[in-house]
JSON list of C-alpha atoms in Angstrom, two decimals:
[
{"chain": "A", "resi": 982, "resn": "MET", "atom": "CA", "xyz": [131.06, 117.91, 156.92]},
{"chain": "A", "resi": 983, "resn": "LYS", "atom": "CA", "xyz": [128.79, 115.32, 155.39]},
{"chain": "A", "resi": 984, "resn": "THR", "atom": "CA", "xyz": [129.80, 112.20, 153.48]},
{"chain": "A", "resi": 985, "resn": "THR", "atom": "CA", "xyz": [127.96, 111.09, 150.37]},
{"chain": "A", "resi": 986, "resn": "ILE", "atom": "CA", "xyz": [128.41, 107.92, 148.34]},
{"chain": "A", "resi": 987, "resn": "ILE", "atom": "CA", "xyz": [128.79, 108.55, 144.62]},
{"chain": "A", "resi": 988, "resn": "GLN", "atom": "CA", "xyz": [129.47, 106.52, 141.50]},
{"chain": "A", "resi": 989, "resn": "LYS", "atom": "CA", "xyz": [132.16, 107.84, 139.19]},
{"chain": "A", "resi": 990, "resn": "PRO", "atom": "CA", "xyz": [132.92, 106.35, 135.78]},
{"chain": "A", "resi": 991, "resn": "SER", "atom": "CA", "xyz": [136.48, 105.57, 134.79]},
{"chain": "A", "resi": 992, "resn": "PHE", "atom": "CA", "xyz": [138.59, 108.65, 134.16]},
{"chain": "A", "resi": 993, "resn": "MET", "atom": "CA", "xyz": [141.99, 109.65, 132.84]},
{"chain": "A", "resi": 994, "resn": "VAL", "atom": "CA", "xyz": [144.36, 112.27, 134.20]},
{"chain": "A", "resi": 995, "resn": "VAL", "atom": "CA", "xyz": [147.37, 114.02, 132.70]},
{"chain": "A", "resi": 996, "resn": "GLY", "atom": "CA", "xyz": [149.66, 115.97, 134.99]},
{"chain": "A", "resi": 997, "resn": "VAL", "atom": "CA", "xyz": [152.94, 116.25, 136.84]},
{"chain": "A", "resi": 998, "resn": "SER", "atom": "CA", "xyz": [153.89, 114.19, 139.86]},
{"chain": "A", "resi": 999, "resn": "LEU", "atom": "CA", "xyz": [156.27, 113.78, 142.76]},
{"chain": "A", "resi": 1000, "resn": "GLU", "atom": "CA", "xyz": [156.99, 111.16, 145.40]},
{"chain": "A", "resi": 1001, "resn": "THR", "atom": "CA", "xyz": [157.42, 112.22, 149.00]},
{"chain": "A", "resi": 1002, "resn": "LEU", "atom": "CA", "xyz": [157.21, 111.13, 152.62]},
{"chain": "A", "resi": 1003, "resn": "LEU", "atom": "CA", "xyz": [154.30, 112.64, 154.52]},
{"chain": "A", "resi": 1004, "resn": "GLN", "atom": "CA", "xyz": [156.66, 114.21, 157.09]},
{"chain": "A", "resi": 1005, "resn": "ASP", "atom": "CA", "xyz": [158.77, 115.77, 154.33]},
{"chain": "A", "resi": 1006, "resn": "GLU", "atom": "CA", "xyz": [155.66, 117.20, 152.71]},
{"chain": "A", "resi": 1007, "resn": "ARG", "atom": "CA", "xyz": [154.52, 118.74, 155.98]},
{"chain": "A", "resi": 1008, "resn": "GLU", "atom": "CA", "xyz": [157.90, 120.46, 156.35]},
{"chain": "A", "resi": 1009, "resn": "GLN", "atom": "CA", "xyz": [158.71, 121.35, 152.73]},
{"chain": "A", "resi": 1010, "resn": "ARG", "atom": "CA", "xyz": [155.21, 121.93, 151.27]},
{"chain": "A", "resi": 1011, "resn": "ASN", "atom": "CA", "xyz": [156.20, 120.63, 147.82]},
{"chain": "A", "resi": 1012, "resn": "ILE", "atom": "CA", "xyz": [152.67, 119.66, 146.75]},
{"chain": "A", "resi": 1013, "resn": "PRO", "atom": "CA", "xyz": [151.45, 123.30, 146.57]},
{"chain": "A", "resi": 1014, "resn": "LYS", "atom": "CA", "xyz": [154.59, 124.12, 144.56]},
{"chain": "A", "resi": 1015, "resn": "LEU", "atom": "CA", "xyz": [153.82, 121.21, 142.22]},
{"chain": "A", "resi": 1016, "resn": "HIS", "atom": "CA", "xyz": [150.27, 122.51, 141.70]},
{"chain": "A", "resi": 1017, "resn": "GLN", "atom": "CA", "xyz": [151.60, 125.99, 140.95]},
{"chain": "A", "resi": 1018, "resn": "LYS", "atom": "CA", "xyz": [153.99, 124.49, 138.37]},
{"chain": "A", "resi": 1019, "resn": "PHE", "atom": "CA", "xyz": [151.14, 122.48, 136.87]},
{"chain": "A", "resi": 1020, "resn": "ASN", "atom": "CA", "xyz": [148.76, 125.45, 136.72]},
{"chain": "A", "resi": 1021, "resn": "GLU", "atom": "CA", "xyz": [151.38, 127.35, 134.69]},
{"chain": "A", "resi": 1022, "resn": "ARG", "atom": "CA", "xyz": [151.39, 124.51, 132.13]},
{"chain": "A", "resi": 1023, "resn": "ILE", "atom": "CA", "xyz": [147.74, 123.41, 132.05]},
{"chain": "A", "resi": 1024, "resn": "ALA", "atom": "CA", "xyz": [147.17, 125.06, 128.65]},
{"chain": "A", "resi": 1025, "resn": "GLU", "atom": "CA", "xyz": [149.67, 122.60, 127.12]},
{"chain": "A", "resi": 1026, "resn": "ILE", "atom": "CA", "xyz": [147.15, 119.79, 127.64]},
{"chain": "A", "resi": 1027, "resn": "THR", "atom": "CA", "xyz": [144.98, 119.98, 124.55]},
{"chain": "A", "resi": 1028, "resn": "ASN", "atom": "CA", "xyz": [142.53, 117.18, 125.37]},
{"chain": "A", "resi": 1029, "resn": "ARG", "atom": "CA", "xyz": [141.49, 118.33, 128.85]},
{"chain": "A", "resi": 1030, "resn": "ILE", "atom": "CA", "xyz": [137.82, 118.07, 129.77]},
{"chain": "A", "resi": 1031, "resn": "ASN", "atom": "CA", "xyz": [137.94, 121.39, 131.63]},
{"chain": "A", "resi": 1032, "resn": "ASP", "atom": "CA", "xyz": [140.43, 123.59, 133.50]},
{"chain": "A", "resi": 1033, "resn": "ASN", "atom": "CA", "xyz": [139.54, 122.29, 136.98]},
{"chain": "A", "resi": 1034, "resn": "ALA", "atom": "CA", "xyz": [142.77, 120.95, 138.45]},
{"chain": "A", "resi": 1035, "resn": "ILE", "atom": "CA", "xyz": [142.70, 117.86, 140.62]},
{"chain": "A", "resi": 1036, "resn": "GLY", "atom": "CA", "xyz": [145.14, 116.33, 143.07]},
{"chain": "A", "resi": 1037, "resn": "ILE", "atom": "CA", "xyz": [145.55, 112.59, 143.47]},
{"chain": "A", "resi": 1038, "resn": "PHE", "atom": "CA", "xyz": [147.53, 110.67, 146.05]},
{"chain": "A", "resi": 1039, "resn": "ILE", "atom": "CA", "xyz": [148.56, 107.10, 145.36]},
{"chain": "A", "resi": 1040, "resn": "ASP", "atom": "CA", "xyz": [149.88, 105.11, 148.30]},
{"chain": "A", "resi": 1041, "resn": "PRO", "atom": "CA", "xyz": [151.96, 101.96, 147.87]},
{"chain": "A", "resi": 1042, "resn": "PRO", "atom": "CA", "xyz": [150.46, 98.67, 149.14]},
{"chain": "A", "resi": 1043, "resn": "ASN", "atom": "CA", "xyz": [150.62, 98.35, 152.95]},
{"chain": "A", "resi": 1044, "resn": "TYR", "atom": "CA", "xyz": [151.44, 102.05, 153.17]},
{"chain": "A", "resi": 1045, "resn": "SER", "atom": "CA", "xyz": [153.13, 103.30, 156.35]},
{"chain": "A", "resi": 1046, "resn": "TYR", "atom": "CA", "xyz": [153.05, 107.09, 156.50]},
{"chain": "A", "resi": 1047, "resn": "LYS", "atom": "CA", "xyz": [156.25, 107.17, 158.57]},
{"chain": "A", "resi": 1048, "resn": "LEU", "atom": "CA", "xyz": [158.29, 104.90, 156.28]},
{"chain": "A", "resi": 1049, "resn": "ASP", "atom": "CA", "xyz": [156.85, 104.95, 152.76]},
{"chain": "A", "resi": 1050, "resn": "LYS", "atom": "CA", "xyz": [156.74, 107.61, 150.09]},
{"chain": "A", "resi": 1051, "resn": "PHE", "atom": "CA", "xyz": [153.44, 108.26, 148.36]},
{"chain": "A", "resi": 1052, "resn": "LYS", "atom": "CA", "xyz": [152.90, 109.64, 144.88]},
{"chain": "A", "resi": 1053, "resn": "TRP", "atom": "CA", "xyz": [151.05, 112.91, 144.29]},
{"chain": "A", "resi": 1054, "resn": "ILE", "atom": "CA", "xyz": [149.72, 113.95, 140.90]},
{"chain": "A", "resi": 1055, "resn": "ALA", "atom": "CA", "xyz": [148.67, 117.51, 140.09]},
{"chain": "A", "resi": 1056, "resn": "GLY", "atom": "CA", "xyz": [146.60, 117.14, 136.95]},
{"chain": "A", "resi": 1057, "resn": "VAL", "atom": "CA", "xyz": [143.42, 117.52, 135.01]},
{"chain": "A", "resi": 1058, "resn": "GLU", "atom": "CA", "xyz": [140.92, 115.05, 133.60]},
{"chain": "A", "resi": 1059, "resn": "VAL", "atom": "CA", "xyz": [141.34, 114.36, 129.89]},
{"chain": "A", "resi": 1060, "resn": "THR", "atom": "CA", "xyz": [139.45, 112.67, 127.05]},
{"chain": "A", "resi": 1061, "resn": "GLY", "atom": "CA", "xyz": [142.51, 110.69, 125.95]},
{"chain": "A", "resi": 1062, "resn": "MET", "atom": "CA", "xyz": [146.10, 110.02, 126.90]},
{"chain": "A", "resi": 1063, "resn": "ASP", "atom": "CA", "xyz": [147.73, 110.10, 123.48]},
{"chain": "A", "resi": 1064, "resn": "GLU", "atom": "CA", "xyz": [149.06, 113.68, 123.53]},
{"chain": "A", "resi": 1065, "resn": "LEU", "atom": "CA", "xyz": [151.39, 114.09, 126.51]},
{"chain": "A", "resi": 1066, "resn": "PRO", "atom": "CA", "xyz": [153.25, 117.34, 127.02]},
{"chain": "A", "resi": 1067, "resn": "GLU", "atom": "CA", "xyz": [156.92, 116.90, 127.88]},
{"chain": "A", "resi": 1068, "resn": "GLY", "atom": "CA", "xyz": [157.51, 116.04, 131.53]},
{"chain": "A", "resi": 1069, "resn": "MET", "atom": "CA", "xyz": [153.90, 115.02, 132.14]},
{"chain": "A", "resi": 1070, "resn": "GLU", "atom": "CA", "xyz": [152.40, 111.59, 132.68]},
{"chain": "A", "resi": 1071, "resn": "ALA", "atom": "CA", "xyz": [149.03, 109.97, 132.15]},
{"chain": "A", "resi": 1072, "resn": "VAL", "atom": "CA", "xyz": [147.19, 107.75, 134.61]},
{"chain": "A", "resi": 1073, "resn": "SER", "atom": "CA", "xyz": [143.80, 106.07, 134.30]},
{"chain": "A", "resi": 1074, "resn": "PHE", "atom": "CA", "xyz": [141.45, 105.12, 137.12]},
{"chain": "A", "resi": 1075, "resn": "PRO", "atom": "CA", "xyz": [138.61, 102.56, 136.97]},
{"chain": "A", "resi": 1076, "resn": "ALA", "atom": "CA", "xyz": [134.95, 103.24, 137.55]},
{"chain": "A", "resi": 1077, "resn": "ASN", "atom": "CA", "xyz": [134.35, 103.15, 141.26]},
{"chain": "A", "resi": 1078, "resn": "THR", "atom": "CA", "xyz": [132.13, 103.89, 144.21]},
{"chain": "A", "resi": 1079, "resn": "TYR", "atom": "CA", "xyz": [133.49, 106.82, 146.23]},
{"chain": "A", "resi": 1080, "resn": "ALA", "atom": "CA", "xyz": [132.93, 108.24, 149.67]},
{"chain": "A", "resi": 1081, "resn": "CYS", "atom": "CA", "xyz": [132.94, 111.99, 149.08]},
{"chain": "A", "resi": 1082, "resn": "VAL", "atom": "CA", "xyz": [133.12, 114.95, 151.42]},
{"chain": "A", "resi": 1083, "resn": "THR", "atom": "CA", "xyz": [133.17, 118.64, 150.52]},
{"chain": "A", "resi": 1084, "resn": "TYR", "atom": "CA", "xyz": [135.76, 120.69, 152.38]},
{"chain": "A", "resi": 1085, "resn": "LYS", "atom": "CA", "xyz": [135.40, 124.45, 152.81]},
{"chain": "A", "resi": 1086, "resn": "GLY", "atom": "CA", "xyz": [138.19, 126.23, 154.62]},
{"chain": "A", "resi": 1087, "resn": "LYS", "atom": "CA", "xyz": [141.82, 127.26, 154.70]},
{"chain": "A", "resi": 1088, "resn": "LYS", "atom": "CA", "xyz": [143.96, 125.45, 152.16]},
{"chain": "A", "resi": 1089, "resn": "ASN", "atom": "CA", "xyz": [146.56, 124.53, 154.77]},
{"chain": "A", "resi": 1090, "resn": "GLN", "atom": "CA", "xyz": [143.89, 122.89, 156.94]},
{"chain": "A", "resi": 1091, "resn": "ALA", "atom": "CA", "xyz": [142.52, 120.49, 154.32]},
{"chain": "A", "resi": 1092, "resn": "TYR", "atom": "CA", "xyz": [143.98, 117.64, 156.40]},
{"chain": "A", "resi": 1093, "resn": "GLN", "atom": "CA", "xyz": [140.78, 118.00, 158.45]},
{"chain": "A", "resi": 1094, "resn": "ALA", "atom": "CA", "xyz": [138.81, 116.61, 155.51]},
{"chain": "A", "resi": 1095, "resn": "TYR", "atom": "CA", "xyz": [141.18, 113.62, 155.36]},
{"chain": "A", "resi": 1096, "resn": "ASP", "atom": "CA", "xyz": [140.87, 112.99, 159.09]},
{"chain": "A", "resi": 1097, "resn": "TYR", "atom": "CA", "xyz": [137.11, 113.23, 158.86]},
{"chain": "A", "resi": 1098, "resn": "LEU", "atom": "CA", "xyz": [136.79, 110.93, 155.83]},
{"chain": "A", "resi": 1099, "resn": "TYR", "atom": "CA", "xyz": [139.18, 108.27, 157.15]},
{"chain": "A", "resi": 1100, "resn": "GLN", "atom": "CA", "xyz": [137.21, 108.25, 160.43]},
{"chain": "A", "resi": 1101, "resn": "TRP", "atom": "CA", "xyz": [133.90, 108.08, 158.57]},
{"chain": "A", "resi": 1102, "resn": "VAL", "atom": "CA", "xyz": [135.08, 105.07, 156.53]},
{"chain": "A", "resi": 1103, "resn": "ALA", "atom": "CA", "xyz": [136.34, 103.30, 159.67]},
{"chain": "A", "resi": 1104, "resn": "GLU", "atom": "CA", "xyz": [132.94, 103.70, 161.35]},
{"chain": "A", "resi": 1105, "resn": "SER", "atom": "CA", "xyz": [130.79, 103.01, 158.29]},
{"chain": "A", "resi": 1106, "resn": "GLU", "atom": "CA", "xyz": [129.64, 99.92, 156.42]},
{"chain": "A", "resi": 1107, "resn": "TYR", "atom": "CA", "xyz": [132.41, 100.62, 153.87]},
{"chain": "A", "resi": 1108, "resn": "GLU", "atom": "CA", "xyz": [136.13, 100.03, 153.62]},
{"chain": "A", "resi": 1109, "resn": "LEU", "atom": "CA", "xyz": [138.76, 101.50, 151.32]},
{"chain": "A", "resi": 1110, "resn": "ALA", "atom": "CA", "xyz": [138.69, 99.82, 147.91]},
{"chain": "A", "resi": 1111, "resn": "ASP", "atom": "CA", "xyz": [142.07, 101.08, 146.69]},
{"chain": "A", "resi": 1112, "resn": "THR", "atom": "CA", "xyz": [145.15, 103.03, 147.77]},
{"chain": "A", "resi": 1113, "resn": "TYR", "atom": "CA", "xyz": [144.41, 106.39, 146.15]},
{"chain": "A", "resi": 1114, "resn": "GLY", "atom": "CA", "xyz": [142.25, 109.41, 146.76]},
{"chain": "A", "resi": 1115, "resn": "VAL", "atom": "CA", "xyz": [141.16, 112.38, 144.67]},
{"chain": "A", "resi": 1116, "resn": "GLU", "atom": "CA", "xyz": [140.85, 116.08, 145.45]},
{"chain": "A", "resi": 1117, "resn": "HIS", "atom": "CA", "xyz": [138.58, 117.96, 143.00]},
{"chain": "A", "resi": 1118, "resn": "TYR", "atom": "CA", "xyz": [139.20, 121.69, 143.38]},
{"chain": "A", "resi": 1119, "resn": "LYS", "atom": "CA", "xyz": [136.12, 123.83, 142.92]},
{"chain": "A", "resi": 1120, "resn": "GLU", "atom": "CA", "xyz": [136.96, 127.29, 144.18]},
{"chain": "A", "resi": 1121, "resn": "TYR", "atom": "CA", "xyz": [139.85, 129.23, 145.72]},
{"chain": "A", "resi": 1122, "resn": "ASP", "atom": "CA", "xyz": [139.75, 132.72, 147.21]},
{"chain": "A", "resi": 1123, "resn": "GLU", "atom": "CA", "xyz": [143.17, 134.42, 147.06]},
{"chain": "A", "resi": 1124, "resn": "GLU", "atom": "CA", "xyz": [142.22, 137.03, 149.67]},
{"chain": "A", "resi": 1125, "resn": "THR", "atom": "CA", "xyz": [141.10, 134.60, 152.37]},
{"chain": "A", "resi": 1126, "resn": "ALA", "atom": "CA", "xyz": [143.22, 131.59, 151.27]},
{"chain": "A", "resi": 1127, "resn": "GLU", "atom": "CA", "xyz": [140.05, 129.50, 151.52]},
{"chain": "A", "resi": 1128, "resn": "GLU", "atom": "CA", "xyz": [139.13, 126.73, 149.13]},
{"chain": "A", "resi": 1129, "resn": "ILE", "atom": "CA", "xyz": [136.23, 124.49, 148.32]},
{"chain": "A", "resi": 1130, "resn": "MET", "atom": "CA", "xyz": [137.11, 120.99, 147.21]},
{"chain": "A", "resi": 1131, "resn": "ASP", "atom": "CA", "xyz": [135.63, 117.52, 147.10]},
{"chain": "A", "resi": 1132, "resn": "LEU", "atom": "CA", "xyz": [137.76, 114.77, 148.64]},
{"chain": "A", "resi": 1133, "resn": "MET", "atom": "CA", "xyz": [136.94, 111.28, 147.38]},
{"chain": "A", "resi": 1134, "resn": "PHE", "atom": "CA", "xyz": [138.15, 107.84, 148.49]},
{"chain": "A", "resi": 1135, "resn": "PRO", "atom": "CA", "xyz": [137.23, 104.69, 146.54]},
{"chain": "A", "resi": 1136, "resn": "VAL", "atom": "CA", "xyz": [135.20, 102.40, 148.81]},
{"chain": "A", "resi": 1137, "resn": "LYS", "atom": "CA", "xyz": [133.39, 99.08, 148.83]},
{"chain": "A", "resi": 1138, "resn": "LYS", "atom": "CA", "xyz": [130.97, 97.44, 151.24]},
{"chain": "A", "resi": 1139, "resn": "LYS", "atom": "CA", "xyz": [132.59, 95.52, 154.09]}
]
């Protein structure tokens, strides 16, 4: 894997969300179920930029993965947040600098991209600039259960 630094303008997302502990997610696998539920409803979002689903985690301040729940949003980028389908929410994110890595592999092993990117940030001239991260899904092969996605963390110079 290789990390690149990119600039991304502000963006808006509409989708469905859940809050969970990391351990519970590892055991119950509710995030893939949430994405499946979202994919069945994506057509309800009339102002979407495209049909490429994204996943976003939002950690609380001073996040402890053993004690704190994090929020996960299965959504899509939109041009506006004024038309919300029932049961969905809208969230906006500021323009930012991101450390980005492209993951290619089994869907259930995407944690490797997280491990890699967290390690890269720790050893780089950057530090995390916020408590969220974004997964942009590019491709998924049903037969092999392999995906291609970009994982992005907002960063700033140390």
